[in-house]
Short mmCIF file of C-alpha atoms in Angstrom, two decimals:
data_model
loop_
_atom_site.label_atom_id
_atom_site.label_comp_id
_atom_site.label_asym_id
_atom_site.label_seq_id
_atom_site.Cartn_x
_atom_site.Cartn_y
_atom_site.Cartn_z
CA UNK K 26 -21.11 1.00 9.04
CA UNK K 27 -17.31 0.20 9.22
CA UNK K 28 -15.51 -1.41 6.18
CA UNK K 29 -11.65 -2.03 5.67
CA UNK K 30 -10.31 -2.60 2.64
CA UNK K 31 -7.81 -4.84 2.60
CA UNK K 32 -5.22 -6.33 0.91
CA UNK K 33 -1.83 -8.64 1.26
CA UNK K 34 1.32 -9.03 -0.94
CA UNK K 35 3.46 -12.82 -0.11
CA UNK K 36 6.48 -14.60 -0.29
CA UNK K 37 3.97 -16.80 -3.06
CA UNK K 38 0.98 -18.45 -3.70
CA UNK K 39 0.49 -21.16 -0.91
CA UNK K 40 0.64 -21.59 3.07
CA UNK K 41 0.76 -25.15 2.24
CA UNK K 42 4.46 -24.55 1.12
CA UNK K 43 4.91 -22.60 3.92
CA UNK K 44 4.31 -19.18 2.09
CA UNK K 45 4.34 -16.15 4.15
CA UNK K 46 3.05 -12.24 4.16
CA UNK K 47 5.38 -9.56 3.69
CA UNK K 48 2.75 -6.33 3.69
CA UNK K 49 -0.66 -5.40 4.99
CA UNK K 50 -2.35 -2.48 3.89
CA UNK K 51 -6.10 -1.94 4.87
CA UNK K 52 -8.27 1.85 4.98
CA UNK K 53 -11.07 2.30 6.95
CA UNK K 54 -14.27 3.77 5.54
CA UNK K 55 -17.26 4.51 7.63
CA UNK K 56 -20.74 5.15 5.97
CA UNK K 57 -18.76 4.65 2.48
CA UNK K 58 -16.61 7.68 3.45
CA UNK K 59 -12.62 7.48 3.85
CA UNK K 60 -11.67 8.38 7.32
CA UNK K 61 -8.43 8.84 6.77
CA UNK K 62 -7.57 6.02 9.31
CA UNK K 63 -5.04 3.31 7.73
CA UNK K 64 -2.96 0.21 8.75
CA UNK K 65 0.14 -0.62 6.74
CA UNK K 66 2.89 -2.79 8.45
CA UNK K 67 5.87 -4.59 6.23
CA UNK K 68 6.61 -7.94 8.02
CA UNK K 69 10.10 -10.13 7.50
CA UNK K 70 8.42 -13.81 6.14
CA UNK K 71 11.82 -14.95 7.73
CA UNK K 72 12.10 -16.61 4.11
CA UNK K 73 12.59 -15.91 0.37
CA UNK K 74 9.85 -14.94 -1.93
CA UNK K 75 9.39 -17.25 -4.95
CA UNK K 76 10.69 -15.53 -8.17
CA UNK K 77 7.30 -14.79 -9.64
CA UNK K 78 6.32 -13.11 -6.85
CA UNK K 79 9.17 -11.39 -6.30
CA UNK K 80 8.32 -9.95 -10.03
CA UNK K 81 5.11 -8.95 -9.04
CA UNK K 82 5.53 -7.04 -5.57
CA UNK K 83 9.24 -6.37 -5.79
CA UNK K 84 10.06 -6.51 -2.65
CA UNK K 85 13.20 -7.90 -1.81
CA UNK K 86 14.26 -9.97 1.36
CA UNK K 87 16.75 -7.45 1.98
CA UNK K 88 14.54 -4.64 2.32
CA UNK K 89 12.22 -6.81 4.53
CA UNK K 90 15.40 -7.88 7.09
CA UNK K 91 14.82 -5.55 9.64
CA UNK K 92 10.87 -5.56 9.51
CA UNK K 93 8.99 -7.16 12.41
CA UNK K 94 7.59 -10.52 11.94
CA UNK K 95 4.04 -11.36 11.64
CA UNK K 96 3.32 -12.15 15.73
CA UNK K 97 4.76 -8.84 17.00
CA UNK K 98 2.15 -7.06 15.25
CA UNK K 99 -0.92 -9.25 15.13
CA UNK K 100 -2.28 -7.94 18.04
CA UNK K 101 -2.18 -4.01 16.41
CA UNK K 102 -3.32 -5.64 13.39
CA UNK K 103 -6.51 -7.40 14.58
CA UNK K 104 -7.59 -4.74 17.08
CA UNK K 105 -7.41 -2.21 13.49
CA UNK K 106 -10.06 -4.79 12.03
CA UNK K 107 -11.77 -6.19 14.68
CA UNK K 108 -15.94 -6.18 14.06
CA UNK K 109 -15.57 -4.35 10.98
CA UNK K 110 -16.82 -5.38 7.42
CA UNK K 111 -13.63 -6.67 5.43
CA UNK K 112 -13.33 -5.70 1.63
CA UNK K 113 -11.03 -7.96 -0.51
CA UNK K 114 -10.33 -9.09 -3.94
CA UNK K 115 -10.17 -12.78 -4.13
CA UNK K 116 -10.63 -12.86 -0.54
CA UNK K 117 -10.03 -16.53 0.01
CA UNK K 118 -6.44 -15.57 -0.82
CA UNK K 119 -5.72 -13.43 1.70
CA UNK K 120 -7.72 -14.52 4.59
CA UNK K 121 -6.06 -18.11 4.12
CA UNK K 122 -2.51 -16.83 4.42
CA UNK K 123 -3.94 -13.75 7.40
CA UNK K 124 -5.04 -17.20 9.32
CA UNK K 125 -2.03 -19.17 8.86
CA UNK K 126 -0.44 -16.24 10.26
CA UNK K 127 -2.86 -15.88 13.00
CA UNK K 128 -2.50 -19.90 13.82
CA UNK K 129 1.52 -19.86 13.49
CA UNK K 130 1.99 -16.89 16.71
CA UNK K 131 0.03 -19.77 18.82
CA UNK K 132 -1.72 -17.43 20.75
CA UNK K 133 -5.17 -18.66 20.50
CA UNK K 134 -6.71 -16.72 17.69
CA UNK K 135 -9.17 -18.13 15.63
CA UNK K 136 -10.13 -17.75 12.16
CA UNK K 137 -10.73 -14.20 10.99
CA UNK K 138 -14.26 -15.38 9.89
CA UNK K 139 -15.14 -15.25 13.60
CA UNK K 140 -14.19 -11.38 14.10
CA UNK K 141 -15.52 -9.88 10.91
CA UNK K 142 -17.79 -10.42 8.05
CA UNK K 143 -15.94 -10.71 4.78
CA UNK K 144 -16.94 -9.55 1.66
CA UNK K 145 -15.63 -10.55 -2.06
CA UNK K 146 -15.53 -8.11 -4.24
CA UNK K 147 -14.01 -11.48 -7.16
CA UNK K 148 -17.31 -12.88 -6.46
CA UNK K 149 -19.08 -9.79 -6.78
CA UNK K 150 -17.18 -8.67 -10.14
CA UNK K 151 -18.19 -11.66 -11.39
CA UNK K 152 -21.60 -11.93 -10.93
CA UNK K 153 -22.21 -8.03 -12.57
CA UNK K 154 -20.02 -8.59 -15.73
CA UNK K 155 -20.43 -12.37 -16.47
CA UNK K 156 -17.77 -13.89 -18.64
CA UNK K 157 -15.49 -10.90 -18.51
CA UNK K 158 -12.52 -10.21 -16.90
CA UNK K 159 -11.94 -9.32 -13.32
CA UNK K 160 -8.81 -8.47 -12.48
CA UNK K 161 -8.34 -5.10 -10.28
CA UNK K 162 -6.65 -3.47 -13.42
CA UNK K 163 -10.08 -4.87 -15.61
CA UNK K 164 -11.80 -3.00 -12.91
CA UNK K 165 -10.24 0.01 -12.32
CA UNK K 166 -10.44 0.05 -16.24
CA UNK K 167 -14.03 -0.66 -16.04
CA UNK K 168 -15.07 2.20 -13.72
CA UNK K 169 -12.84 4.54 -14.86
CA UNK K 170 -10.57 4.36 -11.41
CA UNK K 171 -6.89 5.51 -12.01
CA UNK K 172 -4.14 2.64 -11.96
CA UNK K 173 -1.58 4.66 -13.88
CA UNK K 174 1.09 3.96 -10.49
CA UNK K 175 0.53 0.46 -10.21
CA UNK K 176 3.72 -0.52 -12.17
CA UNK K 177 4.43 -2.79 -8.97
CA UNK K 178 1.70 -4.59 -6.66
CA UNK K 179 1.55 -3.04 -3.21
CA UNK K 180 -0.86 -3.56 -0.63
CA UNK K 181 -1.77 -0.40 0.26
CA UNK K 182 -2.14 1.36 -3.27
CA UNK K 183 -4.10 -1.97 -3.94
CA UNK K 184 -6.54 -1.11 -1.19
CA UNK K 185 -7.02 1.91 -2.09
CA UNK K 186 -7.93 1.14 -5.62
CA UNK K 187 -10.51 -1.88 -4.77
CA UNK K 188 -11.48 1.02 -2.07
CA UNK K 189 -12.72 3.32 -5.24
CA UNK K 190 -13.88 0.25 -7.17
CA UNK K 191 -16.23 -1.13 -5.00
CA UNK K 192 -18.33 2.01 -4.15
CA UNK K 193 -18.68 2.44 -8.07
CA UNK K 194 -19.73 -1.31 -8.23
CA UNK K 195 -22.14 -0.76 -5.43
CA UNK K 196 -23.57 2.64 -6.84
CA UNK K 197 -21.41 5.25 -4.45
CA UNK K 198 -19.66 6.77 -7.17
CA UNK K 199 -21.10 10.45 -5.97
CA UNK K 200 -18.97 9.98 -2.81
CA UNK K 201 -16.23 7.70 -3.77
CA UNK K 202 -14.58 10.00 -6.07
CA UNK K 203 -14.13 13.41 -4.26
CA UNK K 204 -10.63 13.15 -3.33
CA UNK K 205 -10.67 14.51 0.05
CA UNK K 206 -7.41 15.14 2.14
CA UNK K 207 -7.41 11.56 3.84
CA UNK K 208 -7.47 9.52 0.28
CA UNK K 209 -4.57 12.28 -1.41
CA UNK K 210 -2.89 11.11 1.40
CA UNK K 211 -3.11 7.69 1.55
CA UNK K 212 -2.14 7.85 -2.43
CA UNK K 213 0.62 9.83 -2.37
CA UNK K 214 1.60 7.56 0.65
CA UNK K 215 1.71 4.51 -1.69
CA UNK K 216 3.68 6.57 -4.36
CA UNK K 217 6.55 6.96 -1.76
CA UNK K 218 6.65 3.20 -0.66
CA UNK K 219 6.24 2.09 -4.11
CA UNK K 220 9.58 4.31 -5.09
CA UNK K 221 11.20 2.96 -1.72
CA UNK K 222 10.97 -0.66 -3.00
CA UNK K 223 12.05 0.18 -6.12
CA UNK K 224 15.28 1.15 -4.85
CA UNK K 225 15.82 -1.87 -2.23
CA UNK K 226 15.64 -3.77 -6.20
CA UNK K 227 19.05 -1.91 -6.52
CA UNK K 228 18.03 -0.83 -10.53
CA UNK K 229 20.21 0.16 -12.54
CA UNK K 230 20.32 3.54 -14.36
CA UNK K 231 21.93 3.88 -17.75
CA UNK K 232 21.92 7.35 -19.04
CA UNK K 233 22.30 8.14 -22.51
CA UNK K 234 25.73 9.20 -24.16
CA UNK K 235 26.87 12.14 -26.09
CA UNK K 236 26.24 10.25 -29.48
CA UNK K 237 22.87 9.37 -28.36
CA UNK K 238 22.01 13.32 -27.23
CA UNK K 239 23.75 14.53 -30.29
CA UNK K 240 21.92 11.67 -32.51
CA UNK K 241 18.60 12.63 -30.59
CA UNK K 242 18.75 16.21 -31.18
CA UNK K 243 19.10 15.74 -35.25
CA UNK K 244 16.30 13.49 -34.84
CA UNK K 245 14.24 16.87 -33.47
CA UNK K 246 15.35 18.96 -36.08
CA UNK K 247 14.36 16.86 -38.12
CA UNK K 248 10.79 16.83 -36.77
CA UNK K 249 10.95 20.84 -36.26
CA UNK K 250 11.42 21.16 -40.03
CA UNK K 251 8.43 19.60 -40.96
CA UNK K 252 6.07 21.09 -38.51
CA UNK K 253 6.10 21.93 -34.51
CA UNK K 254 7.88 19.52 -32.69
CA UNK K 255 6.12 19.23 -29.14
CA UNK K 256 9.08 17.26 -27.71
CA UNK K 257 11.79 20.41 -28.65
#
């Protein structure tokens, strides 16, 4: 059996306001294993992102500039998911703005619905903890399913979380969590790009100065004096 988890980060909310996709990041698991196998592609929306978007991704138009837009790769990207079993949070989300896409290269593809089978994991959150919430940080809270890097939203590290929280929603935790080579990879993959779009935001770095240090340092004497100070 061949599932992709998938995921999408946009330029904001709707395609009816012309809303675009900026990142794809999907992994490939056969017989609920990680093959190591992996699509990620950046794409230039040819637009701005709204601001509260832009505040949840962080990924500037800038950085995006010299990206290829959505038709030059929607042939790679279909033939990567093609037949298989889709896994996606919220998935009317992304498959609404992945067939906008699909309909704006005018190249005759139809609606992903007719190459793969598409499976909710919203829906299914919802239906095994009734009244709660389910986000994908509720749920990697839930099952125990590390989050700590997900200080911005990227499509990738999101797939590979909803990757981890859907085998322990469907009873695969034995398998799911051995972190073999492939999913290390794929994580520490993430890390990077997550750091690389952190510095197209051009943040800036204030260090602390001399009074601060000097002011600091008291503050750990301080601390010493009264018992072991782990921070000395």
């Amino acid at each position: 059996m061949r599932q992709i988890i998938l995921d999408t980060e946009t330029t904001g909310l709707q395609t009816e306001d012309g809303h675009r996709i900026i990142e794809i990041g999907a992994i490939e698991m056969i017989n609920r294993k990680f093959t190591g196998k992996r699509y990620h592609q950046y794409i230039n929306p040819e637009r701005d992102s709204d601001e509260g978007a832009l505040a949840v991704h962080g990924i500037t138009k800038e950085f995006l500039q010299n990206k290829p837009v959505f038709a030059q790769v929607a042939q790679e990207f279909m033939d990567f998911i093609i037949d298989a079993e889709l896994i996606i949070h919220n998935a009317p989300f992304d498959t609404g703005f992945i067939n906008y896409e699909l309909k704006l290269t005018k190249n005759g593809w139809k609606p992903l619905s007719k190459y793969c089978h598409v499976i909710d994991t919203l829906i299914m959150a919802r239906q095994l903890h009734i009244g709660q919430r389910n986000s994908l940080d509720a749920l990697c809270k839930r099952y125990s399913v590390d989050n700590s890097q997900r200080d911005l939203h990227g499509a990738l590290l999101d797939a590979h979380l909803l990757a981890q929280v859907y085998l322990a929603m469907t009873g695969g935790q034995g398998s799911l969590f051995e972190e073999n080579q492939a999913t290390e990879s794929a994580k520490q993959e993430t890390i990077t790009l997550n750091k690389m779009t952190l510095q197209s935001r051009n943040l800036i770095v204030l260090m602390a100065s001399a009074e601060e240090l000097a002011s600091h340092e008291m503050k750990l004497q301080a601390m010493n004096e009264k018992g072991k100070c782990l921070w000395e």
